[in-house]
Amino acid sequence: MTRKLRLPVDSLLPEVIASLRHSSGLVIVAPPGAGKTTRVPPALLDAGIAGDGEVWVLEPRRLAARMSARRVAEERGEKPGETVGYQVRFEEVSGPRTRLRFLTEGVLTRRLLSDPQLKNVGVVVLDEFHERHLQADLALALLRRLQRTVRPELKLVAMSATLAADPIAEFLGNCPILHSEGRRFEVAIEHAASHDNRLLHEQTAAALRRLIAEGLDGDVLVFLPGAAEIRQAQAACEGIAAEAGMLVLPLHGDLPAAAQDRAVSPTSQRKVILSTNVAETSITIDGVVAVIDSGLARVASHSPWSGLPVLNVARVSQASAVQRAGRAGRTRPGRCLRLYTAQDFAARPAHEAPEIQRLDLAEPVLELHAAGITDPSSFEWFEAPSPHSLDAADRLLRQLGAIDDDGRVTETGRLMLRFPLHPRQSRLLVEAERRGVADDACVIAALIGERDIRQTGILSDRRDERSEAAAATGPSDLLYLLDLFAEAEAAKFAPERLRAMNLDPGAVMAVDRVSRQLRRMLNKRPAARVHSDPQADEALLISILTGCPDRVARRRRKNEAELLLSGGGAAVLSPASVVRTAEFVVAVEIEDRRQQRQNSRSSAPLIRLASQIEPEWLLDLFSDALSETNELRWNAQAERVEATSRLWYGQVLIDESRSVTAEPDKAARVLAEAALNAGLRAFIDETELARFLARVEFVARTFPEAGLPELTEADARAALAELCAKRRSFAELREAVRHGGLISLLQAKLTAEQIALLARMAPERTSLAGRRNVRINYEAGRPPWIESRLQDFFGMTAGPVVAGGRVPLVLHLLAPNHRPVQVTTDLAGFWQRIYPQTRRELSRRYPRHQWPEDPLRGQAKDSRE
Ligand code: ADP
Ligand code: MG
């Protein structure tokens, strides 16, 4: 048994226990290393605060849960799994005697689903609450709800290193707040004098070299953003550290437990610990006298404008930077080298935004629905998320088919809740189970959730993008990764062989672990995997689609990297993607690059993982989400209305076809518009129309009692428009006009009697003695007239009349040269007075024509026949 050191929190324990005897809530604030995590929970257990129940401690990280359990068990002279156990996603170490459990926050919300009353738990401690993880916020709100309803005796304790304690104490019913000052020593902070352009690992190595040169006499803790940066820094620092007789030890969540222990526990040799922000507050390491702070952390968030997740390296807040520096002053005065300038520090936000304000809420909202909270916006949160992100989560869950319109969890949703995954991944798994490909789908879900198994994938985007670009082509990045994983499996996961295959052994192991654990959660053992079975591949691709129904994309142009997204906007496919030809894909992993890479030329979202789909699958699976538009367009060249019907999935065009059947009324309107723009003259001979209108006008004027309407060009235009009904082209329209369609429509404005009257009183043609079929000209406001050769009138005593004899036609008598000799209505008078003289002139000019002396006896030979 380890000898128990006295820790600052120890002196606070009696007060902690006393206050929890009569309060159901408590807030404890003490600096890192004071002993909160390792001393408070066992003290509560031993004092019987949990009654017959267990003490549960929620940790923000798996690493912290595992290490804390191990430490507490050790201090009790036990092993984890006896009195003290832990449970993180996919891993549980506990036994029949376990009474104190360290869990990650997400595990608790899941537990609440199967055991809504949390019956066997007496105390829940929310550790490191200042980290404000989404799942911690959710757990707190659910626990508080439980306490206020069916479990009033449940005790809730919130612990934190940096908390502004008042709001949480208030949320817990104005509970007491206990402070432990702990002991802290001065830390001398030095900032970079100016911006350093060197790579991060070079800056880290330089800082280490300087510390050693300036007489370093303890351990160094280096804060770096992630595992990749840690690996690079390790390579850069190893030589320098070795010269000084120091070890370089990495510390992050993806390492095996033994490696994590080695970084934390005392060693005979001095050490340089390269850590992510786990060592900021949740893990305390004794012996640290100097800190090197990159000022960076990997931060998961999601873009509020696009709803897309963003994982990037971000500058930590001032509060985090202060915590990091404080790690050097635990046991004696220390120093901290910040790899950024004082101005940079001053420009940072005071605190990190809590996750609930920046993460995708689909998973917690589904859990809320499952807990019967159908309206998450009215749920009593510790800090309510924005209505916008709650809406987005609800919308996604509906699209995934996890909840129905009333906010109830569907059968699919219930099946999804078996898996401790984002709803996208669990939806994919449920579909794959239905299609008999769950075995592979477990690997795919793990590949989506864990970090990239390709070694180069994390180190440098640009380099590996190019080398990968030369390599594979395929329908889906996930099927490609699945094959890579199968190769890794065939290589028995031997690290050297994985590295030779350019795979990251840690990531491969994580995918293996997670996929095996998922497989255990399936309803029935999946059939064994059959590789490269086209049918199975298709089932997998469809399953992938069901997890990303909101992220359908279509390539803008053949084989180009730009895609249009169903949600709107465009994205660019990563050059590392193997999906080079598929026209329709889903963007499984897409990154919003607006906030980062300010100097990058393109700020369009980057699709890192894509997977081919067929548009027919959308029809099969999401017919409700499809919409159709019909557009009619005038093709001026072809003088034709063209109808295009388009099928849309969101903003993505799925199908386009020329159609003839669509909406004849609208087509007629488009044709009419074009026809009227072209004008009446384009369809009907001007004089023909004018003649008809004049005939009507003539009859109306001559027989006012018949009440004929006034017809104008406007009526003709209206008739032309009417003639467009069921027609689509000028050719059809002209054909119809040629067959009298336009005039018939105008006639239709008259009654049958009026039409008969028109025919009778304003005939279109008349006959002369020497010629049949002479057209009568009607013109608005003028008497009707005809013209014909003078000889055609020989033998006639009077000219023809119209209007039932009321109106004599004006006769244009023409010489053989078609010049009018006379214009008259009085033929008899002409013969008598003018003809004798005219005849002489005509005989002289046209001697070969007959010019009889007596025109009434003259041979009126029909010259046209
Ligand atoms: P707090 O939660 O207040 O930050 P902890 O309870 O985690 O503090 O740790 C208190 C002290 O116990 C640490 O300062 C460290 O000295 C020691 N300690 C905790 N965990 C370990 C461990 N796994 N190995 C060695 N020492 C540990
Ligand atoms: Mg702690």
mmCIF file with all atom_site columns, C-alpha atoms in Angstrom, residues 16-117:
data_model
loop_
_atom_site.group_PDB
_atom_site.id
_atom_site.type_symbol
_atom_site.label_atom_id
_atom_site.label_alt_id
_atom_site.label_comp_id
_atom_site.label_asym_id
_atom_site.label_entity_id
_atom_site.label_seq_id
_atom_site.pdbx_PDB_ins_code
_atom_site.Cartn_x
_atom_site.Cartn_y
_atom_site.Cartn_z
_atom_site.occupancy
_atom_site.B_iso_or_equiv
_atom_site.pdbx_formal_charge
_atom_site.auth_seq_id
_atom_site.auth_comp_id
_atom_site.auth_asym_id
_atom_site.auth_atom_id
_atom_site.pdbx_PDB_model_num
ATOM 1   C CA . VAL A 1 16  ? -17.399 18.147 3.124   1.00 0.00 ? 16  VAL A CA 1
ATOM 2   C CA . ILE A 1 17  ? -18.983 15.215 4.900   1.00 0.00 ? 17  ILE A CA 1
ATOM 3   C CA . ALA A 1 18  ? -20.752 17.351 7.473   1.00 0.00 ? 18  ALA A CA 1
ATOM 4   C CA . SER A 1 19  ? -22.310 19.614 4.907   1.00 0.00 ? 19  SER A CA 1
ATOM 5   C CA . LEU A 1 20  ? -23.473 16.704 2.737   1.00 0.00 ? 20  LEU A CA 1
ATOM 6   C CA . ARG A 1 21  ? -25.257 15.194 5.717   1.00 0.00 ? 21  ARG A CA 1
ATOM 7   C CA . HIS A 1 22  ? -27.840 17.931 5.536   1.00 0.00 ? 22  HIS A CA 1
ATOM 8   C CA . SER A 1 23  ? -27.509 19.280 2.017   1.00 0.00 ? 23  SER A CA 1
ATOM 9   C CA . SER A 1 24  ? -28.204 17.368 -1.152  1.00 0.00 ? 24  SER A CA 1
ATOM 10  C CA . GLY A 1 25  ? -25.706 19.449 -3.094  1.00 0.00 ? 25  GLY A CA 1
ATOM 11  C CA . LEU A 1 26  ? -22.163 20.736 -2.641  1.00 0.00 ? 26  LEU A CA 1
ATOM 12  C CA . VAL A 1 27  ? -19.601 22.597 -4.676  1.00 0.00 ? 27  VAL A CA 1
ATOM 13  C CA . ILE A 1 28  ? -15.901 22.067 -3.942  1.00 0.00 ? 28  ILE A CA 1
ATOM 14  C CA . VAL A 1 29  ? -13.311 24.417 -5.403  1.00 0.00 ? 29  VAL A CA 1
ATOM 15  C CA . ALA A 1 30  ? -9.626  23.596 -5.035  1.00 0.00 ? 30  ALA A CA 1
ATOM 16  C CA . PRO A 1 31  ? -6.590  23.970 -7.286  1.00 0.00 ? 31  PRO A CA 1
ATOM 17  C CA . PRO A 1 32  ? -5.263  21.012 -9.286  1.00 0.00 ? 32  PRO A CA 1
ATOM 18  C CA . GLY A 1 33  ? -3.302  18.566 -7.216  1.00 0.00 ? 33  GLY A CA 1
ATOM 19  C CA . ALA A 1 34  ? -5.148  19.484 -4.015  1.00 0.00 ? 34  ALA A CA 1
ATOM 20  C CA . GLY A 1 35  ? -6.602  15.987 -3.833  1.00 0.00 ? 35  GLY A CA 1
ATOM 21  C CA . LYS A 1 36  ? -10.184 16.497 -4.983  1.00 0.00 ? 36  LYS A CA 1
ATOM 22  C CA . THR A 1 37  ? -10.373 13.557 -7.345  1.00 0.00 ? 37  THR A CA 1
ATOM 23  C CA . THR A 1 38  ? -8.482  11.016 -5.315  1.00 0.00 ? 38  THR A CA 1
ATOM 24  C CA . ARG A 1 39  ? -9.569  11.994 -1.800  1.00 0.00 ? 39  ARG A CA 1
ATOM 25  C CA . VAL A 1 40  ? -13.145 13.282 -1.859  1.00 0.00 ? 40  VAL A CA 1
ATOM 26  C CA . PRO A 1 41  ? -14.953 10.300 -3.456  1.00 0.00 ? 41  PRO A CA 1
ATOM 27  C CA . PRO A 1 42  ? -13.497 7.607  -1.166  1.00 0.00 ? 42  PRO A CA 1
ATOM 28  C CA . ALA A 1 43  ? -14.142 9.833  1.844   1.00 0.00 ? 43  ALA A CA 1
ATOM 29  C CA . LEU A 1 44  ? -17.810 10.117 0.849   1.00 0.00 ? 44  LEU A CA 1
ATOM 30  C CA . LEU A 1 45  ? -18.035 6.373  0.435   1.00 0.00 ? 45  LEU A CA 1
ATOM 31  C CA . ASP A 1 46  ? -16.358 5.641  3.750   1.00 0.00 ? 46  ASP A CA 1
ATOM 32  C CA . ALA A 1 47  ? -18.519 8.158  5.599   1.00 0.00 ? 47  ALA A CA 1
ATOM 33  C CA . GLY A 1 48  ? -21.649 6.461  4.307   1.00 0.00 ? 48  GLY A CA 1
ATOM 34  C CA . ILE A 1 49  ? -22.923 9.539  2.467   1.00 0.00 ? 49  ILE A CA 1
ATOM 35  C CA . ALA A 1 50  ? -24.126 7.239  -0.323  1.00 0.00 ? 50  ALA A CA 1
ATOM 36  C CA . GLY A 1 51  ? -26.077 5.096  2.117   1.00 0.00 ? 51  GLY A CA 1
ATOM 37  C CA . ASP A 1 52  ? -26.419 1.651  0.577   1.00 0.00 ? 52  ASP A CA 1
ATOM 38  C CA . GLY A 1 53  ? -25.738 3.106  -2.845  1.00 0.00 ? 53  GLY A CA 1
ATOM 39  C CA . GLU A 1 54  ? -22.629 3.646  -4.834  1.00 0.00 ? 54  GLU A CA 1
ATOM 40  C CA . VAL A 1 55  ? -20.515 6.740  -5.303  1.00 0.00 ? 55  VAL A CA 1
ATOM 41  C CA . TRP A 1 56  ? -20.171 7.692  -8.943  1.00 0.00 ? 56  TRP A CA 1
ATOM 42  C CA . VAL A 1 57  ? -17.561 10.137 -10.138 1.00 0.00 ? 57  VAL A CA 1
ATOM 43  C CA . LEU A 1 58  ? -17.927 11.672 -13.574 1.00 0.00 ? 58  LEU A CA 1
ATOM 44  C CA . GLU A 1 59  ? -14.634 12.449 -15.282 1.00 0.00 ? 59  GLU A CA 1
ATOM 45  C CA . PRO A 1 60  ? -14.290 14.526 -18.411 1.00 0.00 ? 60  PRO A CA 1
ATOM 46  C CA . ARG A 1 61  ? -11.757 12.151 -19.971 1.00 0.00 ? 61  ARG A CA 1
ATOM 47  C CA . ARG A 1 62  ? -11.209 8.421  -20.231 1.00 0.00 ? 62  ARG A CA 1
ATOM 48  C CA . LEU A 1 63  ? -7.629  8.874  -19.209 1.00 0.00 ? 63  LEU A CA 1
ATOM 49  C CA . ALA A 1 64  ? -8.644  10.656 -16.008 1.00 0.00 ? 64  ALA A CA 1
ATOM 50  C CA . ALA A 1 65  ? -11.309 8.072  -15.158 1.00 0.00 ? 65  ALA A CA 1
ATOM 51  C CA . ARG A 1 66  ? -8.916  5.181  -15.592 1.00 0.00 ? 66  ARG A CA 1
ATOM 52  C CA . MET A 1 67  ? -5.992  6.765  -13.762 1.00 0.00 ? 67  MET A CA 1
ATOM 53  C CA . SER A 1 68  ? -8.077  8.100  -10.911 1.00 0.00 ? 68  SER A CA 1
ATOM 54  C CA . ALA A 1 69  ? -9.647  4.707  -10.297 1.00 0.00 ? 69  ALA A CA 1
ATOM 55  C CA . ARG A 1 70  ? -6.255  3.118  -10.345 1.00 0.00 ? 70  ARG A CA 1
ATOM 56  C CA . ARG A 1 71  ? -4.817  5.679  -7.960  1.00 0.00 ? 71  ARG A CA 1
ATOM 57  C CA . VAL A 1 72  ? -7.685  5.473  -5.475  1.00 0.00 ? 72  VAL A CA 1
ATOM 58  C CA . ALA A 1 73  ? -7.643  1.673  -5.537  1.00 0.00 ? 73  ALA A CA 1
ATOM 59  C CA . GLU A 1 74  ? -3.897  1.786  -4.976  1.00 0.00 ? 74  GLU A CA 1
ATOM 60  C CA . GLU A 1 75  ? -4.260  4.123  -2.013  1.00 0.00 ? 75  GLU A CA 1
ATOM 61  C CA . ARG A 1 76  ? -6.680  1.597  -0.516  1.00 0.00 ? 76  ARG A CA 1
ATOM 62  C CA . GLY A 1 77  ? -4.268  -1.219 -1.178  1.00 0.00 ? 77  GLY A CA 1
ATOM 63  C CA . GLU A 1 78  ? -6.546  -2.716 -3.798  1.00 0.00 ? 78  GLU A CA 1
ATOM 64  C CA . LYS A 1 79  ? -6.686  -3.229 -7.510  1.00 0.00 ? 79  LYS A CA 1
ATOM 65  C CA . PRO A 1 80  ? -9.216  -1.557 -9.819  1.00 0.00 ? 80  PRO A CA 1
ATOM 66  C CA . GLY A 1 81  ? -12.277 -3.788 -10.050 1.00 0.00 ? 81  GLY A CA 1
ATOM 67  C CA . GLU A 1 82  ? -12.519 -4.400 -6.318  1.00 0.00 ? 82  GLU A CA 1
ATOM 68  C CA . THR A 1 83  ? -14.090 -1.578 -4.280  1.00 0.00 ? 83  THR A CA 1
ATOM 69  C CA . VAL A 1 84  ? -13.075 0.936  -6.886  1.00 0.00 ? 84  VAL A CA 1
ATOM 70  C CA . GLY A 1 85  ? -13.935 0.484  -10.538 1.00 0.00 ? 85  GLY A CA 1
ATOM 71  C CA . TYR A 1 86  ? -14.209 2.524  -13.678 1.00 0.00 ? 86  TYR A CA 1
ATOM 72  C CA . GLN A 1 87  ? -16.256 2.570  -16.790 1.00 0.00 ? 87  GLN A CA 1
ATOM 73  C CA . VAL A 1 88  ? -15.450 4.439  -19.921 1.00 0.00 ? 88  VAL A CA 1
ATOM 74  C CA . ARG A 1 89  ? -17.039 4.030  -23.304 1.00 0.00 ? 89  ARG A CA 1
ATOM 75  C CA . PHE A 1 90  ? -16.521 0.398  -24.333 1.00 0.00 ? 90  PHE A CA 1
ATOM 76  C CA . GLU A 1 91  ? -14.535 -0.529 -21.260 1.00 0.00 ? 91  GLU A CA 1
ATOM 77  C CA . GLU A 1 92  ? -15.681 -1.474 -17.800 1.00 0.00 ? 92  GLU A CA 1
ATOM 78  C CA . VAL A 1 93  ? -13.554 -2.620 -14.877 1.00 0.00 ? 93  VAL A CA 1
ATOM 79  C CA . SER A 1 94  ? -15.673 -3.484 -11.860 1.00 0.00 ? 94  SER A CA 1
ATOM 80  C CA . GLY A 1 95  ? -16.689 -6.385 -9.699  1.00 0.00 ? 95  GLY A CA 1
ATOM 81  C CA . PRO A 1 96  ? -19.372 -7.485 -7.282  1.00 0.00 ? 96  PRO A CA 1
ATOM 82  C CA . ARG A 1 97  ? -17.802 -5.445 -4.476  1.00 0.00 ? 97  ARG A CA 1
ATOM 83  C CA . THR A 1 98  ? -17.448 -2.257 -6.450  1.00 0.00 ? 98  THR A CA 1
ATOM 84  C CA . ARG A 1 99  ? -18.934 0.762  -4.646  1.00 0.00 ? 99  ARG A CA 1
ATOM 85  C CA . LEU A 1 100 ? -16.952 3.629  -6.100  1.00 0.00 ? 100 LEU A CA 1
ATOM 86  C CA . ARG A 1 101 ? -16.998 4.098  -9.858  1.00 0.00 ? 101 ARG A CA 1
ATOM 87  C CA . PHE A 1 102 ? -15.174 6.552  -12.042 1.00 0.00 ? 102 PHE A CA 1
ATOM 88  C CA . LEU A 1 103 ? -17.055 7.053  -15.276 1.00 0.00 ? 103 LEU A CA 1
ATOM 89  C CA . THR A 1 104 ? -16.779 9.275  -18.254 1.00 0.00 ? 104 THR A CA 1
ATOM 90  C CA . GLU A 1 105 ? -19.645 11.704 -18.512 1.00 0.00 ? 105 GLU A CA 1
ATOM 91  C CA . GLY A 1 106 ? -21.232 10.109 -21.566 1.00 0.00 ? 106 GLY A CA 1
ATOM 92  C CA . VAL A 1 107 ? -21.520 6.773  -19.795 1.00 0.00 ? 107 VAL A CA 1
ATOM 93  C CA . LEU A 1 108 ? -23.791 8.292  -17.180 1.00 0.00 ? 108 LEU A CA 1
ATOM 94  C CA . THR A 1 109 ? -26.318 9.698  -19.616 1.00 0.00 ? 109 THR A CA 1
ATOM 95  C CA . ARG A 1 110 ? -26.442 6.288  -21.281 1.00 0.00 ? 110 ARG A CA 1
ATOM 96  C CA . ARG A 1 111 ? -26.921 4.597  -17.906 1.00 0.00 ? 111 ARG A CA 1
ATOM 97  C CA . LEU A 1 112 ? -29.818 6.914  -17.201 1.00 0.00 ? 112 LEU A CA 1
ATOM 98  C CA . LEU A 1 113 ? -31.594 5.506  -20.255 1.00 0.00 ? 113 LEU A CA 1
ATOM 99  C CA . SER A 1 114 ? -31.626 1.948  -18.972 1.00 0.00 ? 114 SER A CA 1
ATOM 100 C CA . ASP A 1 115 ? -31.925 2.924  -15.307 1.00 0.00 ? 115 ASP A CA 1
ATOM 101 C CA . PRO A 1 116 ? -33.797 6.243  -15.246 1.00 0.00 ? 116 PRO A CA 1
ATOM 102 C CA . GLN A 1 117 ? -33.895 6.399  -11.449 1.00 0.00 ? 117 GLN A CA 1
#
